Short mmCIF file of C-alpha atoms in Angstrom, two decimals:
data_model
loop_
_atom_site.label_atom_id
_atom_site.label_comp_id
_atom_site.label_asym_id
_atom_site.label_seq_id
_atom_site.Cartn_x
_atom_site.Cartn_y
_atom_site.Cartn_z
CA MET A 231 23.87 -94.93 2.17
CA ASN A 232 22.45 -96.87 -0.75
CA PRO A 233 21.51 -100.45 0.36
CA PHE A 234 23.75 -101.94 -2.32
CA LEU A 235 26.77 -99.97 -1.17
CA PHE A 236 25.97 -100.83 2.44
CA LEU A 237 25.75 -104.54 1.62
CA PHE A 238 28.87 -104.41 -0.55
CA ARG A 239 30.82 -102.86 2.30
CA GLU A 240 29.49 -105.55 4.64
CA LEU A 241 30.45 -108.28 2.17
CA LEU A 242 33.97 -106.91 1.80
CA GLY A 243 34.15 -106.74 5.59
CA SER A 244 33.44 -110.49 5.69
CA ILE A 245 36.62 -111.32 3.80
CA ARG A 246 38.78 -113.44 6.10
CA ALA A 247 42.44 -114.44 5.82
CA ARG A 248 41.77 -117.55 3.74
CA SER A 249 39.41 -115.91 1.26
CA ALA A 250 41.75 -112.90 1.08
CA LEU A 251 44.64 -115.21 0.19
CA PHE A 252 42.74 -116.84 -2.66
CA PHE A 253 41.43 -113.52 -3.93
CA ALA A 254 44.99 -112.15 -3.84
CA LEU A 255 46.16 -115.13 -5.89
CA THR A 256 43.29 -114.56 -8.31
CA GLY A 257 44.27 -110.92 -8.65
CA LEU A 258 47.90 -111.84 -9.18
CA LEU A 259 46.99 -114.29 -11.93
CA LEU A 260 44.77 -111.69 -13.56
CA PHE A 261 47.68 -109.28 -13.38
CA VAL A 262 49.91 -111.85 -15.14
CA PHE A 263 47.19 -112.36 -17.76
CA LEU A 264 46.96 -108.64 -18.40
CA ALA A 265 50.74 -108.28 -18.46
CA VAL A 266 50.98 -110.98 -21.14
CA VAL A 267 48.30 -109.21 -23.16
CA GLY A 268 50.26 -105.97 -22.70
CA THR A 269 53.43 -107.69 -23.93
CA PHE A 270 51.79 -108.32 -27.30
CA PHE A 271 51.10 -104.59 -27.57
CA LEU A 272 54.32 -103.21 -26.16
CA VAL A 273 57.20 -105.42 -27.28
CA PRO A 274 58.51 -103.66 -30.41
CA PRO A 275 59.32 -105.34 -33.71
CA SER A 276 62.96 -106.37 -33.95
CA SER A 277 65.22 -106.65 -36.99
CA PRO A 278 64.75 -109.71 -39.18
CA ALA A 279 68.13 -110.97 -38.01
CA GLU A 280 66.92 -110.88 -34.42
CA ALA A 281 63.78 -112.68 -35.37
CA GLY A 282 65.87 -115.32 -37.10
CA GLU A 283 64.18 -114.77 -40.42
CA GLU A 284 65.67 -114.26 -43.85
CA ALA A 285 63.19 -111.70 -45.05
CA VAL A 286 64.64 -108.30 -45.97
CA LEU A 287 62.48 -105.26 -45.48
CA PRO A 288 61.36 -103.71 -48.76
CA ILE A 289 63.09 -100.48 -49.82
CA GLU A 290 60.54 -97.71 -49.80
CA GLU A 291 62.70 -94.74 -50.67
CA ILE A 292 66.24 -94.08 -51.90
CA ARG A 293 68.12 -90.90 -51.09
CA VAL A 294 70.96 -90.08 -53.45
CA HIS A 295 73.30 -87.46 -52.01
CA LEU A 296 75.15 -85.43 -54.61
CA SER A 297 78.52 -83.76 -54.40
CA PRO A 298 78.23 -80.00 -53.77
CA ARG A 299 80.73 -79.44 -56.51
CA LEU A 300 78.37 -80.52 -59.25
CA SER A 301 77.11 -77.79 -61.50
CA SER A 302 73.41 -77.16 -61.71
CA ALA A 303 73.45 -78.26 -65.36
CA THR A 304 74.95 -81.61 -64.33
CA VAL A 305 72.38 -82.02 -61.60
CA ASP A 306 69.59 -81.26 -64.12
CA ARG A 307 70.96 -83.81 -66.54
CA MET A 308 71.24 -86.46 -63.81
CA PHE A 309 67.70 -85.69 -62.71
CA LEU A 310 66.35 -86.21 -66.23
CA GLU A 311 68.32 -89.42 -66.68
CA ILE A 312 67.06 -90.84 -63.43
CA ARG A 313 63.47 -89.82 -64.10
CA ALA A 314 63.66 -91.53 -67.47
CA ARG A 315 64.47 -94.91 -65.90
CA GLU A 316 61.67 -97.47 -65.95
CA ASP A 317 62.39 -98.63 -62.42
CA VAL A 318 61.92 -95.12 -60.98
CA GLY A 319 58.41 -94.22 -59.93
CA ARG A 320 59.08 -90.73 -58.72
CA VAL A 321 62.08 -88.48 -58.15
CA VAL A 322 62.29 -85.20 -56.31
CA PHE A 323 65.27 -82.90 -55.91
CA ARG A 324 65.82 -81.40 -52.50
CA PHE A 325 68.60 -79.39 -50.95
CA SER A 326 70.55 -81.34 -48.40
CA GLN A 327 69.96 -78.64 -45.79
CA GLU A 328 66.27 -79.45 -45.90
CA LEU A 329 67.06 -82.89 -44.51
CA ASP A 330 70.18 -82.15 -42.53
CA ARG A 331 71.08 -78.60 -41.50
CA ASP A 332 74.82 -79.24 -41.58
CA ALA A 333 74.87 -80.95 -44.97
CA SER A 334 75.55 -79.35 -48.30
CA GLY A 335 74.75 -80.19 -51.88
CA GLY A 336 71.59 -81.75 -53.22
CA VAL A 337 69.62 -84.94 -52.75
CA PHE A 338 67.47 -86.92 -55.12
CA VAL A 339 64.63 -88.55 -53.21
CA ILE A 340 63.63 -91.50 -55.34
CA GLY A 341 60.73 -93.89 -55.08
CA PRO A 342 61.24 -97.19 -56.95
CA THR A 343 58.34 -98.53 -58.99
CA SER A 344 58.36 -101.68 -56.86
CA PRO A 345 60.41 -103.08 -53.98
CA ASP A 346 61.68 -105.86 -56.30
CA VAL A 347 63.56 -103.47 -58.58
CA ALA A 348 64.91 -101.34 -55.76
CA PRO A 349 68.19 -103.23 -55.05
CA ALA A 350 69.28 -103.05 -58.70
CA LEU A 351 68.31 -99.37 -58.81
CA VAL A 352 70.42 -98.68 -55.72
CA GLU A 353 73.41 -100.31 -57.33
CA ALA A 354 72.91 -98.32 -60.52
CA LEU A 355 72.64 -95.05 -58.59
CA ARG A 356 75.81 -95.77 -56.62
CA SER A 357 77.73 -96.12 -59.84
CA LEU A 358 76.82 -92.64 -61.04
CA ASN A 359 79.52 -89.96 -61.02
CA GLY A 360 79.02 -87.18 -58.52
CA VAL A 361 77.06 -89.36 -56.09
CA THR A 362 78.56 -89.23 -52.60
CA GLU A 363 76.14 -91.50 -50.78
CA VAL A 364 73.05 -93.62 -51.40
CA ILE A 365 70.78 -94.28 -48.45
CA GLU A 366 68.02 -96.88 -48.53
CA ARG A 367 64.97 -96.21 -46.42
CA ARG A 368 62.95 -99.31 -45.67
CA SER A 369 59.24 -99.42 -44.87
CA PRO A 370 58.39 -99.90 -41.19
CA GLY A 371 56.49 -102.92 -39.91
CA GLU A 372 56.74 -104.98 -43.03
CA PRO A 373 56.61 -107.91 -43.37
CA ASP A 374 56.16 -110.17 -40.31
CA ARG A 375 58.87 -108.95 -37.98
CA SER A 376 57.56 -109.82 -34.52
CA PRO A 377 60.37 -110.22 -32.02
CA LEU A 378 58.41 -113.05 -30.50
CA SER A 379 59.36 -116.37 -31.97
CA THR A 380 56.62 -118.87 -32.69
CA ALA A 381 57.58 -120.81 -29.58
CA ALA A 382 57.43 -117.66 -27.45
CA ARG A 383 54.02 -116.82 -28.87
CA ILE A 384 52.70 -120.29 -28.16
CA GLY A 385 54.16 -120.03 -24.67
CA LEU A 386 52.48 -116.69 -24.05
CA LEU A 387 49.15 -117.82 -25.44
CA SER A 388 49.34 -120.95 -23.29
CA SER A 389 50.10 -118.82 -20.26
CA LEU A 390 46.93 -116.84 -20.97
CA VAL A 391 44.87 -120.02 -20.84
CA VAL A 392 46.67 -121.33 -17.75
CA THR A 393 46.40 -118.05 -15.82
CA ILE A 394 42.71 -117.62 -16.54
CA ALA A 395 41.98 -121.24 -15.61
CA LEU A 396 43.94 -120.97 -12.36
CA SER A 397 42.39 -117.63 -11.51
CA LEU A 398 38.92 -119.17 -11.93
CA LEU A 399 39.91 -122.03 -9.65
CA PHE A 400 41.33 -119.75 -6.95
CA ALA A 401 38.41 -117.35 -7.29
CA ARG A 402 35.97 -120.20 -6.73
CA ILE A 403 37.77 -121.21 -3.53
CA GLY A 404 37.92 -117.59 -2.40
CA TYR A 405 34.23 -117.10 -3.13
CA ARG A 406 33.28 -120.30 -1.34
CA GLU A 407 35.12 -119.07 1.76
CA LEU A 408 33.68 -115.56 1.53
CA LEU A 409 30.10 -116.66 0.93
CA ARG A 410 30.31 -119.14 3.79
CA SER A 411 31.29 -116.36 6.16
CA PHE A 412 28.41 -114.28 4.74
CA ALA A 413 25.90 -117.15 4.51
CA GLY A 414 23.76 -116.00 7.44
CA GLU A 415 23.45 -112.55 5.91
CA ILE A 416 22.53 -113.98 2.50
CA ARG A 417 19.83 -116.18 4.05
CA LEU A 418 18.48 -113.18 5.96
CA LEU A 419 18.48 -111.02 2.83
CA ARG A 420 16.58 -113.63 0.87
CA LEU A 421 14.17 -114.22 3.74
CA SER A 422 13.52 -110.47 3.90
CA GLY A 423 12.61 -110.28 0.24
CA ILE A 424 15.81 -108.69 -1.05
CA SER A 425 15.99 -109.25 -4.79
CA GLU A 426 18.56 -111.52 -6.43
CA ARG A 427 19.33 -108.48 -8.52
CA THR A 428 20.91 -107.07 -5.39
CA VAL A 429 22.50 -110.27 -4.07
CA VAL A 430 24.19 -111.44 -7.29
CA PRO A 431 25.81 -108.08 -8.18
CA LEU A 432 27.40 -108.08 -4.72
CA THR A 433 29.48 -111.13 -5.61
CA VAL A 434 30.13 -109.83 -9.12
CA GLY A 435 31.32 -106.59 -7.55
CA VAL A 436 34.05 -108.42 -5.64
CA GLY A 437 35.37 -109.84 -8.92
CA VAL A 438 35.23 -106.42 -10.56
CA VAL A 439 37.27 -104.95 -7.71
CA ILE A 440 39.88 -107.72 -8.09
CA GLY A 441 40.06 -107.15 -11.86
CA PHE A 442 40.31 -103.40 -11.38
CA LEU A 443 43.16 -103.75 -8.88
CA ALA A 444 45.02 -106.10 -11.24
CA GLY A 445 44.64 -103.58 -14.09
CA LEU A 446 45.66 -100.72 -11.83
CA LEU A 447 48.76 -102.57 -10.65
CA LEU A 448 49.78 -103.16 -14.25
CA LEU A 449 49.25 -99.48 -15.05
CA VAL A 450 51.48 -98.43 -12.16
CA ILE A 451 54.19 -100.92 -13.05
CA LEU A 452 54.14 -99.92 -16.72
CA TYR A 453 54.57 -96.26 -15.79
CA VAL A 454 57.41 -97.08 -13.39
CA LEU A 455 59.11 -99.05 -16.17
CA HIS A 456 58.45 -96.19 -18.56
CA TYR A 457 60.25 -93.69 -16.31
CA VAL A 458 63.11 -96.10 -15.68
CA VAL A 459 63.56 -96.76 -19.41
CA VAL A 460 63.28 -93.09 -20.38
CA SER A 461 65.74 -92.02 -17.70
CA GLN A 462 68.36 -94.41 -19.09
CA GLY A 463 68.56 -92.64 -22.46
CA THR A 464 68.72 -95.15 -25.28
CA PRO A 465 66.87 -98.25 -24.13
CA PRO A 466 67.47 -101.79 -25.37
CA ALA A 467 65.33 -102.61 -28.40
CA ILE A 468 62.97 -104.81 -26.41
CA PHE A 469 61.98 -101.86 -24.21
CA GLU A 470 61.37 -99.43 -27.08
CA GLY A 471 57.61 -99.82 -26.63
CA LEU A 472 57.96 -98.46 -23.12
CA THR A 473 59.37 -95.14 -24.27
CA SER A 474 56.05 -93.78 -25.51
CA GLY A 475 53.88 -92.46 -22.68
CA GLY A 476 50.83 -92.27 -24.94
CA ARG A 477 51.17 -95.86 -25.99
CA ILE A 478 51.53 -96.99 -22.38
CA LEU A 479 48.42 -95.04 -21.44
CA GLY A 480 46.47 -96.67 -24.26
CA VAL A 481 47.64 -100.17 -23.36
CA SER A 482 47.02 -99.53 -19.65
CA LEU A 483 43.48 -98.32 -20.25
CA ILE A 484 42.72 -101.30 -22.49
CA ASN A 485 44.10 -103.60 -19.80
CA LEU A 486 42.15 -101.83 -17.08
CA LEU A 487 38.96 -102.33 -19.07
CA LEU A 488 39.89 -105.95 -19.75
CA GLY A 489 40.59 -106.41 -16.03
CA LEU A 490 37.14 -105.07 -15.16
CA VAL A 491 35.45 -107.36 -17.70
CA LEU A 492 37.43 -110.44 -16.59
CA GLY A 493 36.80 -109.58 -12.93
CA GLY A 494 33.09 -109.30 -13.66
CA LEU A 495 33.10 -112.70 -15.39
CA ILE A 496 34.97 -114.23 -12.47
CA GLY A 497 32.37 -112.65 -10.16
CA LEU A 498 29.56 -114.21 -12.19
CA PHE A 499 31.36 -117.54 -11.92
CA GLY A 500 31.50 -117.08 -8.13
CA ALA A 501 27.83 -116.06 -8.04
CA GLY A 502 27.02 -119.55 -9.29
CA LEU A 503 27.68 -120.74 -5.73
CA LEU A 504 24.69 -118.74 -4.49
CA GLY A 505 22.36 -121.43 -5.80
CA SER A 506 23.63 -123.80 -3.14
CA ARG A 507 21.24 -125.16 -0.49
CA GLU A 508 23.45 -123.52 2.15
CA PHE A 509 22.12 -120.08 1.18
CA ARG A 510 18.43 -120.91 1.05
CA PRO A 511 16.45 -119.00 3.66
CA ILE A 512 14.19 -121.96 4.40
CA PRO A 513 15.71 -125.45 4.41
CA MET B 241 -12.69 -107.12 10.11
CA ALA B 242 -10.36 -107.22 7.07
CA VAL B 243 -8.98 -110.54 5.94
CA MET B 244 -5.21 -110.88 6.04
CA ILE B 245 -4.90 -114.45 4.77
CA GLN B 246 -7.36 -116.42 2.68
CA VAL B 247 -6.29 -119.89 1.54
CA SER B 248 -8.54 -121.98 -0.68
CA GLU B 249 -8.13 -125.48 -2.14
CA LEU B 250 -4.39 -125.40 -1.55
CA HIS B 251 -2.50 -128.55 -2.54
CA PHE B 252 1.21 -129.22 -2.51
CA THR B 253 3.04 -132.31 -3.69
CA THR B 254 6.80 -132.83 -3.32
CA GLU B 255 9.07 -133.77 -6.23
CA ASP B 256 8.92 -137.34 -4.96
CA GLY B 257 5.16 -137.34 -5.36
CA VAL B 258 4.32 -137.11 -1.63
CA LYS B 259 1.15 -135.10 -1.05
CA VAL B 260 2.01 -132.79 1.85
CA LEU B 261 -0.92 -130.38 1.74
CA GLU B 262 -4.35 -131.43 0.51
CA ASP B 263 -7.24 -129.10 0.01
CA ILE B 264 -6.27 -126.57 2.68
CA HIS B 265 -8.81 -123.87 3.49
CA LEU B 266 -7.82 -121.21 5.98
CA ARG B 267 -8.90 -117.70 6.78
CA VAL B 268 -7.02 -115.37 9.13
CA GLU B 269 -8.35 -111.93 10.00
CA GLN B 270 -6.15 -108.86 10.25
CA GLY B 271 -4.73 -108.50 13.76
CA GLU B 272 -5.49 -112.13 14.62
CA LEU B 273 -3.08 -114.52 16.36
CA LEU B 274 -3.24 -118.07 15.08
CA TYR B 275 -1.31 -121.15 16.15
CA ILE B 276 -0.93 -124.01 13.68
CA VAL B 277 -0.13 -127.22 15.51
CA GLY B 278 0.91 -130.44 13.85
CA PRO B 279 3.38 -133.31 14.09
CA ALA B 280 6.83 -133.21 12.48
CA SER B 281 6.78 -133.27 8.65
CA SER B 282 3.08 -132.44 8.58
CA GLY B 283 3.73 -129.48 6.28
CA LYS B 284 3.66 -126.61 8.79
CA SER B 285 6.89 -125.03 7.55
CA LEU B 286 5.77 -125.56 3.97
CA LEU B 287 2.46 -123.84 4.68
CA LEU B 288 4.23 -120.89 6.28
CA GLY B 289 6.66 -120.74 3.34
CA LEU B 290 3.70 -120.61 0.96
CA LEU B 291 1.92 -117.96 3.03
CA GLY B 292 5.10 -115.91 3.18
CA GLY B 293 5.62 -116.01 -0.59
CA GLN B 294 8.87 -117.92 -0.17
CA LEU B 295 7.50 -120.69 -2.38
CA PRO B 296 5.00 -120.45 -5.23
CA PRO B 297 1.77 -122.44 -4.72
CA GLN B 298 1.29 -125.40 -7.06
CA ARG B 299 -2.52 -125.62 -6.89
CA GLY B 300 -5.08 -123.54 -5.10
CA GLN B 301 -5.14 -119.92 -4.08
CA ILE B 302 -3.40 -117.92 -1.41
CA LEU B 303 -4.45 -114.34 -0.83
CA VAL B 304 -2.30 -112.30 1.50
CA HIS B 305 -3.41 -108.76 2.22
CA GLY B 306 -5.67 -108.97 -0.81
CA ARG B 307 -2.94 -110.14 -3.18
CA ASN B 308 -3.00 -113.46 -4.93
CA VAL B 309 0.47 -114.80 -4.13
CA GLY B 310 0.47 -117.27 -7.03
CA ARG B 311 -0.22 -114.60 -9.60
CA LEU B 312 2.17 -111.94 -8.40
CA SER B 313 5.11 -111.02 -10.61
CA PRO B 314 8.51 -111.81 -9.03
CA GLU B 315 8.98 -108.11 -8.22
CA ARG B 316 5.56 -107.84 -6.56
CA ARG B 317 6.18 -111.02 -4.63
CA LEU B 318 9.43 -109.56 -3.30
CA GLU B 319 7.58 -106.40 -2.29
CA LEU B 320 5.05 -108.53 -0.42
CA ARG B 321 7.83 -110.51 1.26
CA GLN B 322 9.34 -107.29 2.50
CA ARG B 323 6.07 -106.63 4.32
CA ILE B 324 6.08 -110.04 5.99
CA GLY B 325 8.20 -110.75 9.06
CA TYR B 326 9.44 -114.32 9.09
CA LEU B 327 11.12 -116.26 11.87
CA PRO B 328 12.31 -119.52 10.29
CA GLN B 329 12.71 -122.81 12.13
CA GLY B 330 16.16 -123.24 13.68
CA PHE B 331 16.88 -119.54 13.35
CA ALA B 332 20.62 -118.81 13.58
CA PRO B 333 21.52 -115.18 14.27
CA LEU B 334 24.36 -113.43 12.45
CA SER B 335 27.81 -113.39 14.05
CA ARG B 336 27.34 -109.83 15.23
CA THR B 337 25.97 -108.13 18.29
CA VAL B 338 22.22 -108.19 18.92
CA HIS B 339 21.93 -104.55 17.86
CA GLU B 340 24.00 -105.08 14.71
CA ASN B 341 21.82 -108.04 13.71
CA VAL B 342 18.72 -105.87 13.63
CA LEU B 343 20.56 -102.93 12.12
CA PHE B 344 21.90 -105.10 9.30
CA LYS B 345 18.41 -106.13 8.22
CA LEU B 346 17.03 -102.61 8.43
CA ARG B 347 19.91 -101.06 6.47
CA SER B 348 19.64 -103.81 3.85
CA LEU B 349 16.00 -102.92 3.34
CA GLY B 350 16.99 -99.36 2.52
CA ASN B 351 16.46 -97.63 5.88
CA PHE B 352 18.80 -94.71 6.52
CA ARG B 353 21.11 -95.02 9.49
CA GLU B 354 19.12 -92.81 11.86
CA GLN B 355 15.83 -94.40 10.85
CA ALA B 356 17.35 -97.88 11.19
CA GLU B 357 18.75 -97.05 14.63
CA GLU B 358 15.35 -95.84 15.76
CA LYS B 359 13.51 -98.90 14.46
CA ALA B 360 16.15 -101.25 15.91
CA ILE B 361 15.76 -99.75 19.37
CA LEU B 362 11.96 -100.05 19.15
CA ALA B 363 12.18 -103.70 18.05
CA LEU B 364 14.67 -104.54 20.80
CA GLU B 365 12.50 -102.83 23.39
CA ALA B 366 9.41 -104.68 22.16
CA THR B 367 11.16 -108.03 22.44
CA GLY B 368 12.88 -107.30 25.76
CA LEU B 369 16.39 -107.39 24.31
CA ILE B 370 17.38 -103.78 24.79
CA ARG B 371 19.60 -104.59 27.78
CA LEU B 372 21.44 -107.19 25.66
CA GLN B 373 21.88 -105.08 22.54
CA GLY B 374 25.67 -105.00 22.83
CA VAL B 375 26.02 -108.73 23.44
CA GLU B 376 27.28 -111.06 20.72
CA ALA B 377 24.26 -112.94 19.36
CA ALA B 378 26.15 -116.23 19.55
CA GLU B 379 26.27 -115.85 23.33
CA LEU B 380 22.50 -115.54 23.74
CA SER B 381 20.38 -118.14 25.52
CA SER B 382 17.83 -120.14 23.49
CA LEU B 383 14.98 -117.89 24.62
CA ASP B 384 16.91 -114.74 23.82
CA ARG B 385 17.65 -116.13 20.38
CA VAL B 386 13.93 -116.49 19.82
CA ARG B 387 13.55 -112.91 21.02
CA LEU B 388 16.20 -111.78 18.54
CA GLY B 389 14.53 -113.72 15.74
CA LEU B 390 11.28 -111.99 16.58
CA ALA B 391 12.99 -108.61 16.78
CA LEU B 392 14.38 -109.20 13.29
CA ALA B 393 10.98 -110.26 12.03
CA VAL B 394 9.10 -107.25 13.40
CA CYS B 395 11.73 -104.52 13.13
CA ASP B 396 10.55 -103.13 9.78
CA ASP B 397 6.91 -102.88 10.81
CA PRO B 398 5.46 -105.87 8.91
CA LEU B 399 1.79 -106.51 8.17
CA LEU B 400 2.08 -110.20 8.89
CA LEU B 401 4.38 -112.14 11.20
CA LEU B 402 5.07 -115.80 10.43
CA ILE B 403 6.80 -117.81 13.14
CA ASP B 404 8.03 -121.32 12.52
CA GLU B 405 8.65 -123.58 15.54
CA PRO B 406 9.48 -120.87 18.08
CA PHE B 407 9.57 -123.28 21.03
CA GLU B 408 12.30 -125.57 19.73
CA GLY B 409 14.96 -126.04 22.40
CA LEU B 410 13.01 -124.16 25.08
CA ASP B 411 11.85 -125.55 28.42
CA ALA B 412 8.23 -125.20 29.58
CA ASN B 413 8.77 -121.87 31.35
CA GLU B 414 10.62 -120.41 28.37
CA CYS B 415 7.85 -121.62 26.03
CA GLY B 416 5.39 -119.72 28.20
CA GLU B 417 7.53 -116.59 28.04
CA ALA B 418 7.89 -116.90 24.27
CA CYS B 419 4.10 -117.22 23.96
CA LEU B 420 3.57 -114.13 26.08
CA LEU B 421 6.03 -112.24 23.90
CA ILE B 422 4.24 -113.35 20.72
CA ASP B 423 0.96 -112.32 22.29
CA ARG B 424 2.39 -108.90 23.10
CA LEU B 425 3.73 -108.43 19.57
CA HIS B 426 0.44 -109.19 17.87
CA THR B 427 -1.38 -106.32 19.50
CA GLY B 428 -2.58 -103.69 17.09
CA HIS B 429 -2.74 -104.32 13.37
CA LEU B 430 -0.11 -107.06 13.23
CA THR B 431 -1.38 -110.50 12.24
CA VAL B 432 0.60 -113.42 13.64
CA VAL B 433 0.67 -117.02 12.47
CA ALA B 434 2.87 -119.37 14.50
CA ALA B 435 3.43 -123.02 13.66
CA THR B 436 4.60 -125.55 16.23
CA ARG B 437 4.75 -129.21 16.96
CA GLY B 438 3.30 -128.44 20.39
CA PRO B 439 2.26 -128.99 23.02
CA LEU B 440 1.24 -125.38 23.47
CA PRO B 441 1.76 -123.75 26.88
CA ASP B 442 -1.24 -122.90 28.99
CA VAL B 443 -0.87 -119.21 28.24
CA THR B 444 -2.17 -119.84 24.73
CA ARG B 445 -5.54 -120.87 26.13
CA GLY B 446 -8.19 -118.79 24.49
CA GLN B 447 -6.13 -118.26 21.33
CA ARG B 448 -7.23 -119.62 17.97
CA ILE B 449 -5.50 -122.91 17.24
CA VAL B 450 -5.76 -125.06 14.11
CA ARG B 451 -4.34 -128.55 13.67
CA LEU B 452 -2.54 -129.67 10.55
CA VAL B 453 -3.00 -133.42 10.26
CA ASP B 454 -2.54 -135.58 7.17
CA GLY B 455 -2.20 -132.53 5.01
CA ALA B 456 -5.52 -130.99 6.10
CA VAL B 457 -6.37 -128.17 8.48
CA MET B 458 -8.85 -128.70 11.31
CA GLU B 459 -10.04 -126.07 13.76
CA SER B 460 -9.44 -127.05 17.40
#
């Protein structure tokens, strides 16, 4: 076995109840940190009303459904009239069946020249004879439509700071306990000429394992939530982000990577304790 | 005979400005056994630390096995340290069995399990600890702790063995036994330098002894 792997196994074997407790707390806090980060990715945008904002989403496209009784000459005339309007950017005629198999008649798919003129255009189109329905299609994700209120965002961002600070504190206590129970071994390693490039990565490795487990736990929980949400049919709006398996995989992998990086940084923080007099081979 | 240690014009001053070692000159041949005797705080441990590459020299030259310790790169110094067995003062064994103590060091130095097992058995036999290999090291007597420290120091076949205050906590008979063990270990190519406050047991009569007084080395 590679000496590093041997020593890493020995170091992990030196974890006692107290250090395990603090490492578990560190891992839990890292998990919370990653879950909060995941929330920013996975909570879907809600309607402006939900967000408590007045902004109305811009109209991107207008679909004008025509009566099937209209003659083709009438439809042609309407098409030309609409195309001639200054507030119409583009207009395309399509058969209703192209959009809905059970429908009949025709549809003008209209793009307004700008979102500002769209409401007036919709009204004008509704007043035309032979029009059965006018449907507005609004652009997705515009403008700021986060379901998280400013207060919630501040709360989440604060929780990121608090969790990382607490995890560093708990990790330091856990490391102090672990390194104390491994102090004799560290002194012997240093006395025997084992490089710091072997000793320091051992402690960093513990942090990486903690970060990895936190990321892995989040991945498992996200997938469990995904299956629960999908099995319930139409989920509440807040869980819409959990319906896409691909999105969950992406977020989980990002979080796993983030967990590894954070764990490594926590490990480096713990490795700072190795400079203590307690671990010197010769007093 | 080849020279194992050559020290010239070695000085060492602490951060507080106390001159601990002053113009030390010392030559130790390969396979030689040398006792350095001196009062407490005379710089014996410091000298061993310098010889063992645990500390960089401030002024002067230390050649160990033909290598200038002060000019070695950190990597080379580590390589040299791996060839030096070191029993520090107040040695505390690991909280494992005697056998596991030795095995831990050997595996850490990259020995495979079978190879480590073989070397551990040889070291425990050489130090008379084979019958106690399954005993928890914490339960060992003072003399057996010294034996274990020596087993750890010699287990990976070092070129040089440095022993700091091996007689601490031992009675006169045990000191004699420890000396005999050190004498046995130095046979062959192994060079041994042991530092102690003294007095040295009678069994060391005939061995080379130097005194470290007021920061200087004097042949006895």
